[in-house]
PDB file of C-alpha atoms in Angstrom:
ATOM      1  CA  LEU A   1      -9.965  -5.763   6.364  1.00  0.00           C
ATOM      2  CA  ILE A   2      -6.815  -4.256   7.726  1.00  0.00           C
ATOM      3  CA  ASN A   3      -8.211  -4.878  11.282  1.00  0.00           C
ATOM      4  CA  ASP A   4      -9.255  -8.630  10.274  1.00  0.00           C
ATOM      5  CA  ILE A   5      -5.675  -9.460   9.303  1.00  0.00           C
ATOM      6  CA  LYS A   6      -3.543 -11.356  12.084  1.00  0.00           C
ATOM      7  CA  GLU A   7      -1.245 -13.200  10.020  1.00  0.00           C
ATOM      8  CA  LYS A   8       1.365 -13.416   7.184  1.00  0.00           C
ATOM      9  CA  VAL A   9      -0.229 -10.918   4.016  1.00  0.00           C
ATOM     10  CA  PHE A  10       1.399 -10.980   0.537  1.00  0.00           C
ATOM     11  CA  LEU A  11       1.645  -7.227  -0.884  1.00  0.00           C
ATOM     12  CA  THR A  12       1.939  -6.277  -4.728  1.00  0.00           C
ATOM     13  CA  PHE A  13       1.969  -2.353  -5.403  1.00  0.00           C
ATOM     14  CA  LYS A  14       1.232  -1.030  -8.865  1.00  0.00           C
ATOM     15  CA  LEU A  15       3.065   2.512  -9.639  1.00  0.00           C
ATOM     16  CA  LYS A  16       2.308   4.927 -11.716  1.00  0.00           C
ATOM     17  CA  ASP A  17       5.363   7.390 -13.667  1.00  0.00           C
ATOM     18  CA  VAL A  18       7.901   5.214 -11.780  1.00  0.00           C
ATOM     19  CA  ASN A  19      10.589   6.855 -14.142  1.00  0.00           C
ATOM     20  CA  VAL A  20       9.567  10.196 -13.004  1.00  0.00           C
ATOM     21  CA  TYR A  21      10.676  11.125  -9.458  1.00  0.00           C
ATOM     22  CA  SER A  22       8.575  13.866  -8.808  1.00  0.00           C
ATOM     23  CA  LYS A  23       5.647  12.172 -10.171  1.00  0.00           C
ATOM     24  CA  LEU A  24       5.877   8.790  -8.518  1.00  0.00           C
ATOM     25  CA  GLU A  25       2.751   7.180  -6.852  1.00  0.00           C
ATOM     26  CA  ILE A  26       1.509   4.168  -5.672  1.00  0.00           C
ATOM     27  CA  GLU A  27      -1.922   3.468  -7.727  1.00  0.00           C
ATOM     28  CA  TYR A  28      -3.159   0.205  -6.587  1.00  0.00           C
ATOM     29  CA  ILE A  29      -1.914  -2.143  -3.441  1.00  0.00           C
ATOM     30  CA  PHE A  30      -2.796  -5.567  -4.141  1.00  0.00           C
ATOM     31  CA  ILE A  31      -3.160  -7.956  -0.992  1.00  0.00           C
ATOM     32  CA  ASN A  32      -3.337 -11.579  -0.846  1.00  0.00           C
ATOM     33  CA  HIS A  33      -4.767 -13.239   2.310  1.00  0.00           C
ATOM     34  CA  ASN A  34      -5.736 -16.459   3.120  1.00  0.00           C
ATOM     35  CA  SER A  35      -6.253 -17.381  -0.613  1.00  0.00           C
ATOM     36  CA  LYS A  36      -8.382 -14.073  -1.235  1.00  0.00           C
ATOM     37  CA  TYR A  37      -7.367 -10.640  -3.267  1.00  0.00           C
ATOM     38  CA  TYR A  38      -8.143  -7.269  -2.118  1.00  0.00           C
ATOM     39  CA  ILE A  39      -7.416  -4.491  -4.423  1.00  0.00           C
ATOM     40  CA  ILE A  40      -6.630  -1.033  -2.937  1.00  0.00           C
ATOM     41  CA  ASN A  41      -7.114   1.961  -5.186  1.00  0.00           C
ATOM     42  CA  ILE A  42      -4.761   4.307  -3.810  1.00  0.00           C
ATOM     43  CA  SER A  43      -5.229   6.921  -5.948  1.00  0.00           C
ATOM     44  CA  GLU A  44      -9.033   7.028  -5.517  1.00  0.00           C
ATOM     45  CA  LEU A  45      -8.981   6.964  -1.945  1.00  0.00           C
ATOM     46  CA  MET A  46      -6.365   9.813  -2.039  1.00  0.00           C
ATOM     47  CA  SER A  47      -8.381  12.092  -4.432  1.00  0.00           C
ATOM     48  CA  LYS A  48     -11.604  11.585  -2.050  1.00  0.00           C
ATOM     49  CA  ASP A  49      -9.524  11.795   1.483  1.00  0.00           C
ATOM     50  CA  PRO A  50      -5.779  12.119   1.503  1.00  0.00           C
ATOM     51  CA  ASN A  51      -5.567  12.325   5.372  1.00  0.00           C
ATOM     52  CA  GLU A  52      -7.578   9.015   6.379  1.00  0.00           C
ATOM     53  CA  THR A  53      -5.789   7.341   3.211  1.00  0.00           C
ATOM     54  CA  ILE A  54      -2.261   8.176   4.831  1.00  0.00           C
ATOM     55  CA  LYS A  55      -4.007   6.860   8.156  1.00  0.00           C
ATOM     56  CA  VAL A  56      -4.837   3.675   6.802  1.00  0.00           C
ATOM     57  CA  LEU A  57      -1.534   2.962   4.984  1.00  0.00           C
ATOM     58  CA  LYS A  58       0.189   4.045   8.243  1.00  0.00           C
ATOM     59  CA  THR A  59      -2.276   1.335  10.150  1.00  0.00           C
ATOM     60  CA  LEU A  60      -1.266  -1.090   7.585  1.00  0.00           C
ATOM     61  CA  PHE A  61       2.748  -0.655   7.390  1.00  0.00           C
ATOM     62  CA  GLU A  62       3.427   0.207  11.138  1.00  0.00           C
ATOM     63  CA  ASN A  63       0.944  -2.912  12.472  1.00  0.00           C
ATOM     64  CA  GLU A  64       4.003  -5.423  13.459  1.00  0.00           C
ATOM     65  CA  GLU A  65       1.342  -7.991  13.864  1.00  0.00           C
ATOM     66  CA  ILE A  66       0.781  -7.924  10.415  1.00  0.00           C
ATOM     67  CA  LYS A  67       3.867  -9.992   8.636  1.00  0.00           C
ATOM     68  CA  LYS A  68       4.307  -8.450   5.312  1.00  0.00           C
ATOM     69  CA  VAL A  69       5.834 -10.332   2.099  1.00  0.00           C
ATOM     70  CA  SER A  70       6.748  -8.193  -0.747  1.00  0.00           C
ATOM     71  CA  HIS A  71       9.598  -7.803  -3.122  1.00  0.00           C
ATOM     72  CA  GLY A  72      11.157  -4.735  -5.176  1.00  0.00           C
ATOM     73  CA  LEU A  73      10.331  -2.331  -2.389  1.00  0.00           C
ATOM     74  CA  LYS A  74      12.480   0.690  -3.275  1.00  0.00           C
ATOM     75  CA  ASN A  75      10.429   2.465  -5.372  1.00  0.00           C
ATOM     76  CA  VAL A  76       7.298   1.751  -2.961  1.00  0.00           C
ATOM     77  CA  TYR A  77       9.167   3.417  -0.024  1.00  0.00           C
ATOM     78  CA  THR A  78      10.072   6.325  -2.119  1.00  0.00           C
ATOM     79  CA  ALA A  79       6.490   6.725  -3.288  1.00  0.00           C
ATOM     80  CA  LEU A  80       4.935   6.252   0.504  1.00  0.00           C
ATOM     81  CA  ASN A  81       7.877   8.870   1.947  1.00  0.00           C
ATOM     82  CA  LYS A  82       6.430  11.652  -0.416  1.00  0.00           C
ATOM     83  CA  LEU A  83       2.879  11.486   1.133  1.00  0.00           C
TER      84      LEU A  83
END
């Protein structure tokens, strides 16, 4: 999916334990691209292969060709920095 995205995507996140910094984590990333919705279960992927999950997340967030639209990212950035 990430390799196929060449334009704007809308991202929404479901976080777990938002009020407890030490437990804060991303459970799901919801991606809206070309009127299609995709759900990435981050919790499940991290339990299977944390290194590959981090690699995929870096590919998504560091790719400057993909224009990302999202709101309220303070806790998301906190959770990502903890990885």
